[in-house]
Amino acid sequence: MSDTAAFDHATAIVIPAYNAGRHLGGVLERVLAVVPRDRIWVVDDGSTDATAAVAAQHQVNLIRQSPNQGKAAALRTGFDATRAYERVITLDADGQHDPADLPRFLEAARAHRQDLVVGARTLGEGMPGLRAFGNRISSKIIGALAGCPIPDSQSGYRLHARALIDSVAPAISPDARGFLFETELLVRAGRQGYRIGSVPIATVYADQGSHFHPGTELPRFLSLFARLTYLVASGQAGRRATPASAPSRETTTGTEARW
């Protein structure tokens, strides 16, 4: 049996991409070694390079949205396109996520009945120093707000149960973009009693460098934390459910964009 034949038929892969033509081909080749091509979606978010052509060349599902709307919009588009699947795994198109780790997300979800599995990079091993430091601090704060440990809150390599997507994503404001959308999803999922876990993943940094700039990122993080703290304190993010009232684990078949 081939590796792709063994991959869970109820799981889809969503890859949001913006001007990722340089790295996307290599990413797709490695994903295709594990996942059948009909379960892979690339959402091209208004790219001006060869991103769409690379996806088409690899004969995966391609959705093009224009103009560029940001990663959050691309994720929402991918979630909508994969409604027939019980689980959706998201990974980035820039080569920082190793597709060889994909089966481990499924193993973790099954073994521990988890609704959201976050890939936790080994901080400090290959990750630029400022980014690693910022990630440690923000992960502790986000974990406290979500009510459960989250080792790597900035990781976009995640497995989502369909029930969680359908319950949590629509409640997030359309104005929540990029990191804010992904972080608010973590907090809301935790507050609503969904089981959140993590798996260690490889840290892959080649020529991407660090996008963490304290002068611009720190105010953005502080604003994000203030917003999420208000949502939690006011009960708008949801209340931690008791085991008897926790969400069911059964699943069924304009402004500046930021990446």
Coordinates of C-alpha atoms in Angstrom, one line a residue:
M1 CA 0.0 0.0 0.0
S2 CA 1.3 3.4 -0.9
D3 CA 1.8 6.2 1.6
T4 CA -1.0 8.2 0.0
A5 CA -3.4 5.3 0.0
A6 CA -2.9 5.0 3.8
F7 CA -3.7 8.6 4.5
D8 CA -7.0 9.2 6.2
H9 CA -9.7 9.7 3.6
A10 CA -11.7 12.0 5.8
T11 CA -8.9 14.6 6.1
A12 CA -8.2 17.5 3.7
I13 CA -5.2 19.7 3.4
V14 CA -5.5 23.5 3.0
I15 CA -2.5 25.6 2.0
P16 CA -3.0 29.3 2.0
A17 CA -0.5 31.0 -0.4
Y18 CA 0.5 34.5 -1.2
N19 CA 3.4 35.0 -3.7
A20 CA 4.7 31.6 -2.7
G21 CA 5.7 30.4 -6.1
R22 CA 9.3 30.1 -5.2
H23 CA 8.7 27.5 -2.4
L24 CA 5.2 26.0 -3.2
G25 CA 6.4 23.4 -5.7
G26 CA 8.7 21.8 -3.2
V27 CA 6.0 21.9 -0.5
L28 CA 3.4 20.2 -2.8
E29 CA 5.8 17.5 -3.9
R30 CA 6.4 16.6 -0.3
V31 CA 2.7 16.8 0.6
L32 CA 1.8 14.6 -2.4
A33 CA 4.2 11.9 -1.1
V34 CA 1.7 11.5 1.8
V35 CA -1.7 12.8 0.7
P36 CA -3.7 12.1 -2.5
R37 CA -3.9 15.2 -4.7
D38 CA -7.7 15.3 -4.7
R39 CA -7.5 16.1 -0.9
I40 CA -5.2 19.1 -1.3
W41 CA -6.4 22.6 -1.7
V42 CA -4.2 25.6 -2.5
V43 CA -5.9 29.0 -1.9
D44 CA -4.0 31.6 -3.9
D45 CA -4.7 34.9 -2.2
G46 CA -4.2 37.4 -5.0
S47 CA -0.6 36.4 -5.8
T48 CA 1.3 38.3 -8.5
D49 CA 3.9 35.6 -9.1
A50 CA 3.7 32.0 -10.3
T51 CA 1.8 30.6 -7.3
A52 CA -1.3 29.6 -9.2
A53 CA 0.7 28.1 -12.1
V54 CA 2.7 26.0 -9.7
A55 CA -0.4 24.7 -8.0
A56 CA -2.0 23.9 -11.4
Q57 CA 1.1 22.2 -12.6
H58 CA 0.8 19.8 -9.6
Q59 CA -2.9 19.2 -10.4
V60 CA -4.2 19.9 -6.9
N61 CA -7.4 21.8 -6.1
L62 CA -6.8 25.5 -6.7
I63 CA -8.9 28.4 -5.6
R64 CA -7.9 31.9 -6.6
Q65 CA -9.2 34.9 -4.8
S66 CA -8.5 38.5 -5.9
P67 CA -7.5 41.0 -4.8
N68 CA -5.2 39.9 -1.9
Q69 CA -7.4 39.6 1.2
G70 CA -5.0 38.2 3.8
K71 CA -4.3 34.8 5.3
A72 CA -7.5 34.7 7.5
A73 CA -9.7 35.1 4.4
A74 CA -7.7 32.4 2.6
L75 CA -8.2 30.1 5.6
R76 CA -11.9 30.8 5.7
T77 CA -12.1 30.0 1.9
G78 CA -10.2 26.8 2.4
F79 CA -12.4 25.7 5.3
D80 CA -15.6 26.4 3.2
A81 CA -14.2 24.4 0.2
T82 CA -13.5 21.3 2.4
R83 CA -16.8 21.1 4.2
A84 CA -17.2 17.4 3.1
Y85 CA -14.2 16.4 5.3
E86 CA -14.2 15.6 9.0
R87 CA -10.8 17.2 9.6
V88 CA -8.7 19.9 7.9
I89 CA -5.0 20.3 8.3
T90 CA -3.5 23.7 7.4
L91 CA 0.1 24.3 6.6
D92 CA 2.0 27.2 5.1
A93 CA 3.3 27.5 1.6
D94 CA 6.7 28.9 2.3
G95 CA 8.4 25.6 3.2
Q96 CA 8.6 26.2 6.9
H97 CA 6.3 23.2 7.7
D98 CA 7.6 19.7 6.9
P99 CA 4.8 17.7 5.2
A100 CA 6.4 14.5 6.6
D101 CA 4.9 15.5 9.9
L102 CA 1.3 15.2 8.6
P103 CA 0.5 11.6 9.8
R104 CA 1.6 12.6 13.3
F105 CA -1.2 15.1 13.5
L106 CA -3.8 12.4 12.8
E107 CA -2.1 10.0 15.2
A108 CA -2.3 12.6 18.0
A109 CA -6.0 13.5 17.2
R110 CA -7.0 9.8 17.3
A111 CA -5.0 8.8 20.3
H112 CA -6.2 11.6 22.5
R113 CA -9.6 12.5 20.9
Q114 CA -8.3 16.0 20.2
D115 CA -10.3 18.6 18.2
L116 CA -7.4 20.9 17.5
V117 CA -3.8 19.8 17.2
V118 CA -1.1 22.5 16.9
G119 CA 2.3 21.8 15.6
A120 CA 4.8 23.0 18.2
R121 CA 8.2 24.0 16.8
T122 CA 11.3 23.3 18.8
L123 CA 11.8 26.9 19.9
G124 CA 15.4 28.1 19.8
E125 CA 16.6 25.3 17.4
G126 CA 16.8 27.1 14.1
M127 CA 14.1 29.7 14.9
P128 CA 15.4 33.3 14.8
G129 CA 16.0 34.5 18.4
L130 CA 13.6 37.4 18.6
R131 CA 10.8 35.3 17.1
A132 CA 11.5 32.4 19.5
F133 CA 11.4 34.8 22.5
G134 CA 8.2 36.5 21.3
N135 CA 6.6 33.2 20.7
R136 CA 7.3 31.9 24.1
I137 CA 5.8 34.9 25.8
S138 CA 2.7 35.1 23.6
S139 CA 2.1 31.3 23.9
K140 CA 2.0 31.5 27.7
I141 CA -0.5 34.3 27.5
I142 CA -2.7 32.7 24.9
G143 CA -2.6 29.4 26.8
A144 CA -3.8 31.2 29.9
L145 CA -6.6 32.9 28.0
A146 CA -7.6 29.6 26.3
G147 CA -7.5 27.7 29.6
C148 CA -5.0 25.1 28.4
P149 CA -1.3 24.9 27.6
I150 CA -0.4 25.9 24.0
P151 CA 3.3 25.5 23.4
D152 CA 3.4 27.3 20.0
S153 CA 0.5 29.8 19.6
Q154 CA 2.0 31.2 16.4
S155 CA 2.2 28.0 14.5
G156 CA -0.1 27.7 11.5
Y157 CA 0.5 24.0 11.1
R158 CA -2.7 22.6 12.6
L159 CA -5.4 19.9 12.5
H160 CA -9.0 21.1 13.0
A161 CA -12.0 19.0 13.6
R162 CA -15.0 20.0 11.4
A163 CA -17.2 20.6 14.4
L164 CA -14.7 23.0 15.8
I165 CA -14.4 24.9 12.5
D166 CA -18.2 25.2 12.1
S167 CA -18.7 26.4 15.7
V168 CA -15.7 28.7 16.2
A169 CA -14.7 30.3 12.9
P170 CA -18.1 32.0 12.2
A171 CA -18.0 33.7 15.6
I172 CA -14.7 35.5 14.7
S173 CA -15.1 39.0 13.3
P174 CA -14.3 39.3 9.6
D175 CA -12.0 42.1 10.6
A176 CA -9.8 39.6 12.4
R177 CA -6.9 39.0 10.0
G178 CA -3.9 36.8 9.9
F179 CA -2.3 36.1 13.3
L180 CA -5.3 37.6 15.1
F181 CA -7.8 35.2 13.4
E182 CA -5.6 32.1 14.1
T183 CA -5.0 33.2 17.7
E184 CA -8.6 34.0 18.5
L185 CA -9.6 30.6 17.1
L186 CA -7.3 29.0 19.7
V187 CA -8.8 31.1 22.5
R188 CA -12.4 30.5 21.5
A189 CA -11.8 26.8 21.0
G190 CA -10.3 26.4 24.4
R191 CA -12.9 28.5 26.2
Q192 CA -15.7 26.4 24.5
G193 CA -14.2 23.2 25.9
Y194 CA -12.7 21.7 22.7
R195 CA -9.7 19.5 23.3
I196 CA -6.5 21.2 22.2
G197 CA -3.3 19.3 21.9
S198 CA 0.1 19.6 20.2
V199 CA 2.7 17.6 18.4
P200 CA 6.4 18.5 18.1
I201 CA 7.3 19.4 14.5
A202 CA 10.5 20.2 12.7
T203 CA 11.7 23.8 12.7
V204 CA 12.5 24.6 9.1
Y205 CA 14.2 28.0 8.4
A206 CA 16.1 28.5 5.2
D207 CA 16.1 31.9 3.5
Q208 CA 12.8 33.1 4.9
G209 CA 14.4 35.0 7.8
S210 CA 12.4 36.5 10.7
H211 CA 9.5 38.8 10.2
F212 CA 9.4 39.8 13.8
H213 CA 10.1 43.5 14.3
P214 CA 9.6 44.6 17.9
G215 CA 8.8 48.2 17.0
T216 CA 5.8 47.2 14.9
E217 CA 4.9 43.7 16.3
L218 CA 4.9 44.6 20.0
P219 CA 2.0 47.1 19.8
R220 CA 0.1 44.7 17.6
F221 CA 0.5 41.9 20.1
L222 CA -0.5 44.1 23.0
S223 CA -3.6 45.1 21.1
L224 CA -4.4 41.5 20.4
F225 CA -4.0 40.4 24.0
A226 CA -6.2 43.3 25.2
R227 CA -8.9 42.3 22.8
L228 CA -8.8 38.6 23.7
T229 CA -8.7 39.4 27.4
Y230 CA -11.8 41.4 27.0
L231 CA -13.5 38.6 25.1
V232 CA -12.6 36.1 27.8
A233 CA -13.5 38.3 30.7
S234 CA -16.9 39.3 29.2
G235 CA -17.8 35.7 28.4
Q236 CA -17.9 36.5 24.6
A237 CA -15.2 33.9 23.9
G238 CA -17.3 31.2 25.5
R239 CA -17.3 29.5 28.8
R240 CA -15.2 26.5 29.8
A241 CA -17.6 23.6 29.5
T242 CA -17.9 20.9 32.1
P243 CA -17.4 17.3 30.8
A244 CA -21.1 16.7 30.7
S245 CA -21.8 19.8 28.6
A246 CA -18.7 20.0 26.5
P247 CA -19.2 20.3 22.7
S248 CA -19.9 17.0 21.0
R249 CA -16.7 15.2 19.6
E250 CA -18.7 13.7 16.8
T251 CA -18.1 15.3 13.4
T252 CA -20.1 15.4 10.3
T253 CA -19.4 14.6 6.9
G254 CA -11.3 45.9 2.2
T255 CA -8.6 46.5 4.8
E256 CA -4.8 45.9 4.5
A257 CA -4.1 42.2 4.2
R258 CA -1.5 40.8 6.5
W259 CA 0.5 37.5 6.1

